[in-house]
Coordinates of C-alpha atoms and ligand atoms in Angstrom, one line a residue:
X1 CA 0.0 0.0 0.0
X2 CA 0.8 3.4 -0.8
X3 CA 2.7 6.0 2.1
X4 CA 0.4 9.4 2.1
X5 CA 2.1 12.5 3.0
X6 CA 0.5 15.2 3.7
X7 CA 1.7 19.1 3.0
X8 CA -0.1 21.7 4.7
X9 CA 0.5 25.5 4.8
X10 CA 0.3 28.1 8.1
X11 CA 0.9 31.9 8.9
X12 CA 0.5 33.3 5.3
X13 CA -0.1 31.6 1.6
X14 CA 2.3 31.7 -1.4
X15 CA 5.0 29.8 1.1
X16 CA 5.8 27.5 -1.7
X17 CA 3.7 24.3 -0.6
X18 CA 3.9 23.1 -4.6
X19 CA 7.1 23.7 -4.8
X20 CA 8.0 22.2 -1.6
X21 CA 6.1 19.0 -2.5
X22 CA 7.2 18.9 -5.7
X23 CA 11.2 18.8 -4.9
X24 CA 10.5 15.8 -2.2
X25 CA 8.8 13.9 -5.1
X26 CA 11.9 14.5 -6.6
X27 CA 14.4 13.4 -4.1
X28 CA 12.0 10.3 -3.1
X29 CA 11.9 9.3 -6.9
X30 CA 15.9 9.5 -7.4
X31 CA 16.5 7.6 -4.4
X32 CA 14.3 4.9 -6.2
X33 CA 10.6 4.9 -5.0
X34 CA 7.2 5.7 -7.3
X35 CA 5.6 8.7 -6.1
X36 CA 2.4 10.6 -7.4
X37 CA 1.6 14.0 -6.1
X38 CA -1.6 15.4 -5.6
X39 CA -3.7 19.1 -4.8
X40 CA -6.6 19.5 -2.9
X41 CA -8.0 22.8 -3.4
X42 CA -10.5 24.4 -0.8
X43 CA -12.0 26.8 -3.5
X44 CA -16.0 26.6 -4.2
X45 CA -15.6 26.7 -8.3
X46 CA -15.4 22.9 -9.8
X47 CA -12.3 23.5 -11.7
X48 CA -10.2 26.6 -11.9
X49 CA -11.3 26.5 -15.5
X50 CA -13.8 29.1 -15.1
X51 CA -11.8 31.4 -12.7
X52 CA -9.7 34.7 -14.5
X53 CA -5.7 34.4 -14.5
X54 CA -6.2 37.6 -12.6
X55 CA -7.5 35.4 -9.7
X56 CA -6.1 32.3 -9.8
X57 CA -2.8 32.7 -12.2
X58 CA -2.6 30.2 -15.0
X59 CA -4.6 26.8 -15.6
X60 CA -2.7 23.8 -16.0
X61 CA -4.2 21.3 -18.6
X62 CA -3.2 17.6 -18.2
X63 CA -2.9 14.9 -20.6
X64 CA -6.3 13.5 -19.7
X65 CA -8.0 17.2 -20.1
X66 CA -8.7 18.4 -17.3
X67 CA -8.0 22.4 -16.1
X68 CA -6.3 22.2 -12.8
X69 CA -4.6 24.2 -10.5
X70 CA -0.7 25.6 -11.7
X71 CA 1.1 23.6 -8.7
X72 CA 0.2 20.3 -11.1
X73 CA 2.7 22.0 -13.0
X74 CA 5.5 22.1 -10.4
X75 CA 5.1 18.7 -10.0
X76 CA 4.9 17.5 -13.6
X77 CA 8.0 19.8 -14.2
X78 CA 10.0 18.6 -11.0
X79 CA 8.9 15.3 -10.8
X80 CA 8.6 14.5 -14.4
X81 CA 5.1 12.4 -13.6
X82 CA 2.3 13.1 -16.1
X83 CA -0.3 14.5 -13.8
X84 CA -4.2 13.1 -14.1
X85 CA -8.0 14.2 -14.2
X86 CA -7.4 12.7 -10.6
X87 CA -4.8 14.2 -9.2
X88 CA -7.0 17.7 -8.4
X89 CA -9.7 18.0 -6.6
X90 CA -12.0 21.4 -5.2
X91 CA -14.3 21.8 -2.5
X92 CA -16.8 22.7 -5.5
X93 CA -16.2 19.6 -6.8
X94 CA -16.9 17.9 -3.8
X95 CA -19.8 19.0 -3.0
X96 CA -21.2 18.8 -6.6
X97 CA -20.4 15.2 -6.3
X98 CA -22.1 14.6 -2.9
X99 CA -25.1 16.5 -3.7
X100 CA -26.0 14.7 -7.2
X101 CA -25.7 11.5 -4.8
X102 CA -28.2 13.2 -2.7
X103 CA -30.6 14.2 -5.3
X104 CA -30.4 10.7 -6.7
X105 CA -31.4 8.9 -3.1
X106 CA -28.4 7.4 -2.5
X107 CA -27.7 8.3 0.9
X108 CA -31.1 6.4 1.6
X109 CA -32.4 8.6 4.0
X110 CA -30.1 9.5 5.7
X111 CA -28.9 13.5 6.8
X112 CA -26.2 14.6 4.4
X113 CA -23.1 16.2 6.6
X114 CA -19.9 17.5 6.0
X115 CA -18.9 15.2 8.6
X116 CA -19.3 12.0 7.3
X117 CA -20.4 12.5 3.8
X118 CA -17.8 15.8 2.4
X119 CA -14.7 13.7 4.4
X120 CA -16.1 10.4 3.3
X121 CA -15.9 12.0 -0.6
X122 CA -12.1 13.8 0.5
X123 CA -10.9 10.4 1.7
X124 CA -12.0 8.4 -1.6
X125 CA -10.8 11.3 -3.9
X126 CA -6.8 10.9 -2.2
X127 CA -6.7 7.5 -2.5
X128 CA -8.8 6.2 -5.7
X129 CA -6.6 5.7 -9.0
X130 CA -3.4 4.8 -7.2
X131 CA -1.4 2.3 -8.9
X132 CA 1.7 0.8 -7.0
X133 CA 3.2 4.1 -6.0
X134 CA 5.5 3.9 -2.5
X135 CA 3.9 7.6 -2.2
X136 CA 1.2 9.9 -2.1
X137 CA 2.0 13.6 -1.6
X138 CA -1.4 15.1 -0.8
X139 CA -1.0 19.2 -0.5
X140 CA -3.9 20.8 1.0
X141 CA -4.8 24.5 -0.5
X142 CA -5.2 27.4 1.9
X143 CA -3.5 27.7 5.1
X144 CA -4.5 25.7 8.2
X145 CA -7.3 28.6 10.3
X146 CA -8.8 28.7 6.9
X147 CA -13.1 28.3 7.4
X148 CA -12.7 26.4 3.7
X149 CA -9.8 23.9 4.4
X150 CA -11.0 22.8 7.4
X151 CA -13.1 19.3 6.3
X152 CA -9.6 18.6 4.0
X153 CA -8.1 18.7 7.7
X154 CA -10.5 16.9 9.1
X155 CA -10.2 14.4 6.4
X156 CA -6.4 14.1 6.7
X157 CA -6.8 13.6 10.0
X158 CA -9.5 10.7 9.9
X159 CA -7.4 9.2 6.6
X160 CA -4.1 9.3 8.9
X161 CA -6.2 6.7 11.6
X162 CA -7.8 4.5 9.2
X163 CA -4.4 4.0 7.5
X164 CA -2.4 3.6 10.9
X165 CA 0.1 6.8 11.6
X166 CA 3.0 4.7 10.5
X167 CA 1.7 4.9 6.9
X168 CA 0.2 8.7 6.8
X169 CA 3.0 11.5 7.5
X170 CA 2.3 15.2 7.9
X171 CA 4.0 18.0 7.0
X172 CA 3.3 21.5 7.8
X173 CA 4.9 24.3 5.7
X174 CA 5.1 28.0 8.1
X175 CA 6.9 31.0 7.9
X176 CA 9.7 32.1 10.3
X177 CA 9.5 36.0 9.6
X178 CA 12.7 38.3 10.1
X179 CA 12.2 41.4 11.6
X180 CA 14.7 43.9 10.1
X181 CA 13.6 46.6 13.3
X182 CA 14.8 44.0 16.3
X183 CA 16.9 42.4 14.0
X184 CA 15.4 38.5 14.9
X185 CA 14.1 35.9 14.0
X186 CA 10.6 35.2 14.9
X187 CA 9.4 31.8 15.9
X188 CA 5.7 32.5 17.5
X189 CA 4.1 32.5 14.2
X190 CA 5.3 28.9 13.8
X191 CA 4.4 28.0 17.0
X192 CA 0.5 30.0 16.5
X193 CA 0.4 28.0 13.1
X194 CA 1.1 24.0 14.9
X195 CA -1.2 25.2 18.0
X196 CA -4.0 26.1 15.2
X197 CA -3.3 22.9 13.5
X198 CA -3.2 21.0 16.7
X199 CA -6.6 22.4 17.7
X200 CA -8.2 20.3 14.9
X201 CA -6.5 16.9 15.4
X202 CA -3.2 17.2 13.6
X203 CA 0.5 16.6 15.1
X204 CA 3.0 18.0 12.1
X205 CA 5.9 15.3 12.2
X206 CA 7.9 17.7 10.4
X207 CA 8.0 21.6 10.0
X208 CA 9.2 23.2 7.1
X209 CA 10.3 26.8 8.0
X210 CA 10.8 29.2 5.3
X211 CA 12.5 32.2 6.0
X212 CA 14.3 35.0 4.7
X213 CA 18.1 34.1 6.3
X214 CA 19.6 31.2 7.7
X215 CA 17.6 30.4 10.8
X216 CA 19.7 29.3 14.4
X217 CA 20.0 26.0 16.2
X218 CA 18.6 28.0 18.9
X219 CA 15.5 29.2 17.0
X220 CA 14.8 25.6 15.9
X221 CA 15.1 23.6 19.1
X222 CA 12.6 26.2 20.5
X223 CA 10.4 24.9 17.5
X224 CA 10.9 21.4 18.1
X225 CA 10.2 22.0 21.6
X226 CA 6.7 24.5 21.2
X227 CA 5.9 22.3 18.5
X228 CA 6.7 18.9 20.1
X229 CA 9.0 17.8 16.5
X230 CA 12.3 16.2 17.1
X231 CA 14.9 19.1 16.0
X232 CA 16.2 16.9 13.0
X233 CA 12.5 17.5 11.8
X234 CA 12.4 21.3 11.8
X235 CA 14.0 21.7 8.5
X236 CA 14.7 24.8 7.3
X237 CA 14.2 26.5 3.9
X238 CA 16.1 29.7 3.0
X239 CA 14.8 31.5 0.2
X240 CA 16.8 30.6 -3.1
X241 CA 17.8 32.7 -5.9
X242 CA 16.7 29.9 -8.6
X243 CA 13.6 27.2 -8.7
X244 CA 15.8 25.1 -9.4
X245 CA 18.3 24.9 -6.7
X246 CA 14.7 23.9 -4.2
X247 CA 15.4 20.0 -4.6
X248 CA 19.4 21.1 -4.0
X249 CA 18.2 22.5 -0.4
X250 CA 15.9 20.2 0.4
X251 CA 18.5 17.7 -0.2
X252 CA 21.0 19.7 2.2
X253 CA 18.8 19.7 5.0
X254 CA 18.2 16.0 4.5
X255 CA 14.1 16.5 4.1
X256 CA 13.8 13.2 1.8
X257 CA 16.1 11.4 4.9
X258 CA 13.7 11.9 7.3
X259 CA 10.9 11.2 5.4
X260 CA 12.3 7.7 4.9
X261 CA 13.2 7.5 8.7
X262 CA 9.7 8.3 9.9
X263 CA 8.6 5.6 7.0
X264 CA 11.7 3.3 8.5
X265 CA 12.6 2.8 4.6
X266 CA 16.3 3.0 3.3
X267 CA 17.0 4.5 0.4
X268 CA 17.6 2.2 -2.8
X269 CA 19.9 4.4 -4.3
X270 CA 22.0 7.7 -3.7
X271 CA 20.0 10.9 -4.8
X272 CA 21.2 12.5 -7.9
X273 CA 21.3 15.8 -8.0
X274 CA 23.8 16.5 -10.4
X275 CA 21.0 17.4 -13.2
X276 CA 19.8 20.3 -10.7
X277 CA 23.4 21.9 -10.1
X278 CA 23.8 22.2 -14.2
X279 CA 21.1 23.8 -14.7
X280 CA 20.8 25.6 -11.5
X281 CA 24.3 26.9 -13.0
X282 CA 23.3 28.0 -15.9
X283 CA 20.4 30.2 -14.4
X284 CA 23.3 32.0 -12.3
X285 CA 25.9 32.4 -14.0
X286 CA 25.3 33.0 -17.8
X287 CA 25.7 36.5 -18.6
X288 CA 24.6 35.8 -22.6
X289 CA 20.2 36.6 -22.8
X290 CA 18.1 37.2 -25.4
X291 CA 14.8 39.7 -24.9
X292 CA 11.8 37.8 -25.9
X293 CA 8.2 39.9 -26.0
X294 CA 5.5 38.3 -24.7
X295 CA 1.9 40.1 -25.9
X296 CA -0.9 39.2 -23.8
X297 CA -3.8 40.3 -21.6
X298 CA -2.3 39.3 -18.4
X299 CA 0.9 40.0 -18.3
X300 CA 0.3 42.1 -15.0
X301 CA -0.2 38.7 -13.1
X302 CA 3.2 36.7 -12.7
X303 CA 1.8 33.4 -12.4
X304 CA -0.8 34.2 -15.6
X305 CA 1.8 32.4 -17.7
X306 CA 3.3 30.3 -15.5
X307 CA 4.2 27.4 -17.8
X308 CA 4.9 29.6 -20.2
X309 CA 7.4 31.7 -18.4
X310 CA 8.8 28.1 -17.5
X311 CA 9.5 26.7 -21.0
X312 CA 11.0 29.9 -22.0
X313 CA 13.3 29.5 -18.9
X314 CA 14.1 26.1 -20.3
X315 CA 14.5 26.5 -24.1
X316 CA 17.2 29.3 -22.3
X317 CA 18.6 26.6 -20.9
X318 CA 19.3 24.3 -23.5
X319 CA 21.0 27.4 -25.0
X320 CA 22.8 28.2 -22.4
X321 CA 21.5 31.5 -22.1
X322 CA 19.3 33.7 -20.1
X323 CA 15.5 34.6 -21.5
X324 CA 14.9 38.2 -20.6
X325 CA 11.0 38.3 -20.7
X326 CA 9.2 41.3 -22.0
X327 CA 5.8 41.6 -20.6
X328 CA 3.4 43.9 -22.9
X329 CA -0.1 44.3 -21.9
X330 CA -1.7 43.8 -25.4
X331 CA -4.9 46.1 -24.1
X332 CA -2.6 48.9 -23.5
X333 CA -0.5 48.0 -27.1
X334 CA -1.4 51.4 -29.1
X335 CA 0.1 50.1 -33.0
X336 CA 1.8 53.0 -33.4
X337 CA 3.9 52.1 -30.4
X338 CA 4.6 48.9 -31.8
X339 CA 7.8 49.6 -33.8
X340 CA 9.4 51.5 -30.9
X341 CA 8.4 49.0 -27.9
X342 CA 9.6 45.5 -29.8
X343 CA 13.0 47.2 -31.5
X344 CA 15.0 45.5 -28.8
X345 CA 13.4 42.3 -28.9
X346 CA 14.6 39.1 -30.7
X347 CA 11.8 37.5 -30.2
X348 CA 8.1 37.6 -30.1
X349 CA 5.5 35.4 -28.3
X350 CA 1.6 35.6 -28.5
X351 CA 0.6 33.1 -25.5
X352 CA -3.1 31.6 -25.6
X353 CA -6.3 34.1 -24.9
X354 CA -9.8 35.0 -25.0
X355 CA -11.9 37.3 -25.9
X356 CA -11.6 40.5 -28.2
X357 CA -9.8 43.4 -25.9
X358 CA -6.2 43.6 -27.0
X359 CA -6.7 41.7 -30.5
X360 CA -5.6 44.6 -33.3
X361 CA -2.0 45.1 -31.5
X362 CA -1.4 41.3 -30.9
X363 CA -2.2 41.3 -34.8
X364 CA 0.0 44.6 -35.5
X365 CA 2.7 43.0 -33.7
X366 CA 2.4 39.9 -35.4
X367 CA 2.3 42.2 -38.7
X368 CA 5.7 43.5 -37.1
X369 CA 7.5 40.2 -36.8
X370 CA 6.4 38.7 -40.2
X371 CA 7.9 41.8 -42.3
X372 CA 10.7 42.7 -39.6
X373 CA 12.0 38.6 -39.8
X374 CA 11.7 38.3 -36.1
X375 CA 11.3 34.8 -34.8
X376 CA 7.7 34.9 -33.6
X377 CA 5.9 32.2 -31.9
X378 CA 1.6 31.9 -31.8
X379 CA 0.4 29.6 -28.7
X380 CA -3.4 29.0 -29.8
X381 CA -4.7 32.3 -29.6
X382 CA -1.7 33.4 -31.0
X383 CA -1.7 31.0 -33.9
X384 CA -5.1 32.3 -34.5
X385 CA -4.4 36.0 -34.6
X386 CA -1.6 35.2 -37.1
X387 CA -3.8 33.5 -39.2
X388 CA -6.0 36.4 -38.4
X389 CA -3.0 39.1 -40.0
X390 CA -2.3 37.0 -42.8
X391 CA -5.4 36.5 -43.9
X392 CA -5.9 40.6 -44.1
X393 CA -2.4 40.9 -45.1
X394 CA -1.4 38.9 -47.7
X395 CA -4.5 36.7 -49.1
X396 CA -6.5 40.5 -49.1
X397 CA -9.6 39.3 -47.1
X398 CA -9.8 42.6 -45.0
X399 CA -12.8 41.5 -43.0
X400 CA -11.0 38.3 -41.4
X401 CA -11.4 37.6 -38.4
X402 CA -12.9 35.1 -35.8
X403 CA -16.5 34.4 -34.5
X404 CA -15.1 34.2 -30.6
X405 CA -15.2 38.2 -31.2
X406 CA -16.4 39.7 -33.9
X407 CA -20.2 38.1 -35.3
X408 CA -19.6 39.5 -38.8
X409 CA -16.7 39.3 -41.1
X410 CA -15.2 36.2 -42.4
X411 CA -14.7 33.5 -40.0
X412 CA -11.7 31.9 -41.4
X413 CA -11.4 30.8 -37.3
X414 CA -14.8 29.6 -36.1
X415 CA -16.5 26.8 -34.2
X416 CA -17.3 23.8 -36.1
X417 CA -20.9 23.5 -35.2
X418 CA -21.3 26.9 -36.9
X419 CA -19.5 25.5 -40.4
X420 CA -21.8 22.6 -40.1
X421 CA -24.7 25.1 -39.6
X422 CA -23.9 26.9 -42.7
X423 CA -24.0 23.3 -44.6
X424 CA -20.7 22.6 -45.3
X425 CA -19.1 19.0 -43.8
X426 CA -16.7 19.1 -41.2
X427 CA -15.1 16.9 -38.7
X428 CA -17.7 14.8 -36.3
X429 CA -18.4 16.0 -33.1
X430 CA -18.0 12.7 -31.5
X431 CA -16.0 14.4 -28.9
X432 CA -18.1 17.4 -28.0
X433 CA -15.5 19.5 -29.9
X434 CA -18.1 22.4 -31.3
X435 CA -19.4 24.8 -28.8
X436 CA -17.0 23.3 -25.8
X437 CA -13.4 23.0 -25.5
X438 CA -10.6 20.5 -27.3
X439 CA -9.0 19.6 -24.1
X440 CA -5.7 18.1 -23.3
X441 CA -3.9 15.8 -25.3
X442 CA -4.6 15.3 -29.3
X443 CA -2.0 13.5 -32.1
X444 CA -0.5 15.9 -34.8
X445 CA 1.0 14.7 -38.3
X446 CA 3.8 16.5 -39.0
X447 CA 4.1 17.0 -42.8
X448 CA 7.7 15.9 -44.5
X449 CA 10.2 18.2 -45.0
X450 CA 8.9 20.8 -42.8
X451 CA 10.7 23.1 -39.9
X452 CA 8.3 21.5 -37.8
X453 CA 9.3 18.0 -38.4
X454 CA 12.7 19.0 -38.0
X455 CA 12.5 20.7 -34.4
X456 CA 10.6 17.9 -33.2
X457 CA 12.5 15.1 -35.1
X458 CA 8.8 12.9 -35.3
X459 CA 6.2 12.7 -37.8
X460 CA 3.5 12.2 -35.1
X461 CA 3.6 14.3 -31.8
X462 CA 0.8 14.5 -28.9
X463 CA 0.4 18.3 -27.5
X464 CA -2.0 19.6 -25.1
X465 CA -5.2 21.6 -26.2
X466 CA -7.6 24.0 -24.2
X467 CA -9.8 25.8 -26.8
X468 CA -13.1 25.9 -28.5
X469 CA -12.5 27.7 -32.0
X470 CA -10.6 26.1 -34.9
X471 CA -8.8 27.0 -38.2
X472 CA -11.1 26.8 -40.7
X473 CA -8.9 24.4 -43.1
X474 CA -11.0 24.8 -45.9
X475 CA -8.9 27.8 -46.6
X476 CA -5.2 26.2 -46.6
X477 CA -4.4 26.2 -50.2
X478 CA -4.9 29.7 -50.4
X479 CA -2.4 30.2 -47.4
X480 CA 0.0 27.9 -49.0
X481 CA -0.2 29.5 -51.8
X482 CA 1.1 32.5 -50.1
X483 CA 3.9 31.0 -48.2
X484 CA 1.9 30.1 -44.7
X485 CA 2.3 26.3 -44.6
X486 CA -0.2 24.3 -42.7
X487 CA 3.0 21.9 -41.4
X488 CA 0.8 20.3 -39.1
X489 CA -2.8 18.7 -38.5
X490 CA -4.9 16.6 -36.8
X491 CA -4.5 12.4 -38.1
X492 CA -7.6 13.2 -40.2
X493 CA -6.5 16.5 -41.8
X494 CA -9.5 18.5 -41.1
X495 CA -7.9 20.7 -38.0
X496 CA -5.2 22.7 -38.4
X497 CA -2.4 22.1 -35.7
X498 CA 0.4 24.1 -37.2
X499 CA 1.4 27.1 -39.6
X500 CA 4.7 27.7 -40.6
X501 CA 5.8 30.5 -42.5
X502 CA 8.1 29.8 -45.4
X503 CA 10.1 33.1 -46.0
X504 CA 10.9 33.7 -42.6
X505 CA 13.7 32.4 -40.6
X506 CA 11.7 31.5 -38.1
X507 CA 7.5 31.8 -37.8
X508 CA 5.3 29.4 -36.2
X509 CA 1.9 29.0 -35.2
X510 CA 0.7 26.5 -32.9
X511 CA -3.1 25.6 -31.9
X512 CA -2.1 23.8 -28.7
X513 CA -0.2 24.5 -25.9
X514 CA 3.8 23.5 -26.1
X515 CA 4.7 24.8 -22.6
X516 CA 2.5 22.6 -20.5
X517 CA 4.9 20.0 -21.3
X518 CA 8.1 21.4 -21.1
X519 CA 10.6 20.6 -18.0
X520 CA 13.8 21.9 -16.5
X521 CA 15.3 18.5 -17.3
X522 CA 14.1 18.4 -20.7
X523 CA 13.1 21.4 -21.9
X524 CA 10.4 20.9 -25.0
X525 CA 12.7 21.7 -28.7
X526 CA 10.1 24.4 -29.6
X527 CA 10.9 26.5 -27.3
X528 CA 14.8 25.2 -27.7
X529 CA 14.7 26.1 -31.6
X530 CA 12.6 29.6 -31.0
X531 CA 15.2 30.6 -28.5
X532 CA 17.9 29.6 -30.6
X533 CA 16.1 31.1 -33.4
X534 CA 16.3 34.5 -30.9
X535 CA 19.8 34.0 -30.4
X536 CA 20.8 33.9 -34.2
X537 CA 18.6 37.2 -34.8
X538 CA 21.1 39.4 -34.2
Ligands
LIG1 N1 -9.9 31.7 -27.4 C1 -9.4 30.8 -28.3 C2 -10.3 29.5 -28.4 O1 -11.0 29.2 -27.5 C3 -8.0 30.4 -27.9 C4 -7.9 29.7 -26.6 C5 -6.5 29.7 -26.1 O2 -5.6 30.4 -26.5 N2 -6.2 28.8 -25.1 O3 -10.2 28.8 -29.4

């Protein structure tokens, strides 16, 4: 049977529980033990799928399709495990799962209660569709004093007993503040946050305490003893200057050693970290960077693009360079700014979107990199808008332009069911495709000879996909014609999964979503060849 451990956050949020929980999947995994990592997530919406970027920062898409928080991203990207429909859950969720059992009788009678039925769901949720891992890492959203986490505490709590406390191990994330003023340390915090956590049933075993500066033996024993944590199990985390150096100090302070003590397991091999310190390298020291421009509608919000900002981290990487990101807040993008704000840029991104605000610059600047023979990448949205351009462009239709915002013009990007609508045969909607979203992973055929088949070295490739309009392909001999080659599409050539222009050195368009499956280790070649592509610009 699976080990559960389970992450949980105190004093204040945005501690780094994901990241935290992601490194110690790595460490468990290198010393030779099959972990998965899961979120619960105390938020009343289903899926984050419906909540802005402004609120919630990005949403991850897994393989399986579903839109799920951005830690699933930590851990795919530390951990290298493919996350699943399974591996998120909400309090919406929950509860929309319990009722429908209620409406349908199947509680026979009986009262519905968060205590037993919402714990009895939160219990089933962390340990369904396991399969042979040595460990479950089970972070809980929020921070413990939270109204909304408290049944995911309770249910920990009840999960720890009816597994036995040898096979459940907690871990509780707090903050150890510096106070610049007195110049100390502050432990009471940590010790408010345990008492809190106590209150409702839960012992930590260990305490992870991120602070600012190094924190003192004497500081930590007071910890253990407030706390009641052997000493070796306050770890400490010290605020580092990469991402990637997190499994590095979790490894120095021996937080995948005492997870295997408490577990009385040995490790089956030394860790390896040596992958980590290469790359953590490169992030430090490289002076060589390229400026890449990234145009979108929520650039304000750091973790918007998370992934994103990730893969362009990483194709930096395999270039041994630094990615200077440009943010530019396409709503505020006047056109005739256009030429003066991207003349220092070797590169241009449009990342995914929705709606119509901020559409004419992200096509102006799109405009920009096609004549100028700056390396531009489209994600999705992106892609669309450079269909968008080209279409007014170069093939002369001035009203093109996509149904998702604008109701007349030509819709050379639309929804299927419409194209059906009007009479005209298009792909089956077997899948739900027209009116809802293409969701995570979908085959691509990579056509011969392309710049597409040559970054990715495969004739078929698998991306991820969150959107409802498509290309309308009806129209791709009359891009062709021009130069924009549709280099990729879906197994049964009716959707459009990549344009390529020819007379560029380096233009591409892609309907799905590259970044979601880019990591550190092994960062994804598009991004590789666009930032190479940067590099060689001037
Ligand atoms: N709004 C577009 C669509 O739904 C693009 C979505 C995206 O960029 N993820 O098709």
């Amino acid at each position: 049977m699976a080990r559960y451990i389970f992450v949980t956050g105190g004093v204040v949020s945005s501690l780094g529980k994901g990241l935290s929980s992601a490194s110690l999947a790595y460490l468990l995994q290198s010393r030779g033990y099959k972990v998965r990592l899961r979120k619960l997530d105390p938020y009343l919406n289903v899926d984050p799928g419906t909540m802005s970027p402004f609120q919630h920062g990005e949403v991850f898409v897994t393989e399986d399709g579903a839109e799920t928080d951005l830690d699933l991203g930590h851990y795919e990207r530390f951990s290298g495990v493919t996350a699943k429909k399974t591996d998120n859950i909400t309090t919406g969720k929950i509860y929309s799962d319990v009722l429908r059992k209620e409406r349908k009788g199947q509680y026979l009678g009986k009262t519905v209660q968060v205590i037993p039925h919402i714990t009895d769901r939160i219990k089933e949720f962390i340990k369904h569709d396991t399969h042979k891992e040595d460990f479950v890492i089970c972070e809980i959203g929020g921070i413990v004093g939270d109204i909304e986490s408290l049944p995911f505490v309770e249910a920990i709590r009840q999960f720890s007993n009816d597994i036995g406390k040898k096979n459940a191990l907690f871990i509780h994330l707090t903050l150890v503040p510096y106070l610049k003023a007195s110049d100390e340390i502050k432990t009471k915090p940590t010790q408010h946050s345990v008492k809190e956590l106590r209150s409702i049933g839960i012992q930590p075993d260990i305490i992870i305490c991120r602070s600012e500066r190094p924190i003192p033996l004497e500081h930590r024993k007071k910890i253990s003893l407030f706390c009641n944590v052997d000493i070796k199990n306050v770890i400490e985390t010290v605020d580092v200057k990469t991402i990637y150096e997190a499994p590095i100090s979790f490894f120095n302070q021996k937080l995948d050693i005492q997870v295997l003590n408490y577990f009385k397991l040995k490790s089956k091999k030394p860790a390896n970290l040596n992958p980590w310190k290469k790359i953590t390298k490169i992030t430090l020291n490289t002076k060589r960077y390229v400026n890449i421009a990234i145009i979108g509608k929520y650039v304000e919000l750091k973790d918007a693009y998370k992934s994103l900002d990730e893969a362009l981290t990483h194709g930096g990487i395999s270039n041994n360079l630094k990615v200077n990101l440009i943010r530019i807040d396409s709503e505020k993008l006047k056109v005739s700014e256009i030429k003066n704000k991207l003349k220092n840029v070797s590169g241009i991104l449009i990342p995914g979107g929705f709606g119509k605000r901020g559409t004419e610059g992200k096509i102006e600047a799109i405009r920009y990199a096609r004549i100028k023979k700056i390396p531009f990448l489209g994600i999705c949205y992106g892609m669309q808008m450079a269909i968008i351009e080209f279409a007014r462009n170069q093939l002369k239709i001035k009203k093109a332009t996509s149904s998702e915002f604008d109701k007349g013009g030509v819709h050379i990007i639309g929804l299927m069911h419409e194209w059906e609508k009007s009479g005209r045969k298009v792909k089956g909607t077997d899948k739900d495709l027209g009116g809802t979203m293409r969701l995570g992973s979908y085959d691509a055929i990579l056509k011969d000879k392309s710049k597409i088949r040559d970054i990715y070295k495969s004739r078929l490739i698998k991306e991820r996909h969150r959107h409802r309009y498509e290309v309308d392909i009806s129209y791709k001999e009359k891009f062709e014609k021009k130069g924009l080659i549709f280099s990729g599409l879906s197994p049964d050539h009716m959707l459009p999964e990549i344009v390529e222009f020819k007379n560029h050195p380096w233009f591409i368009g892609v309907q799905f979503h590259p970044e979601f499956k880019s990591r550190p280790l092994n960062p994804h070649p598009l991004f590789s060849s666009f930032i190479k592509a940067a590099k060689n610009h001037r």
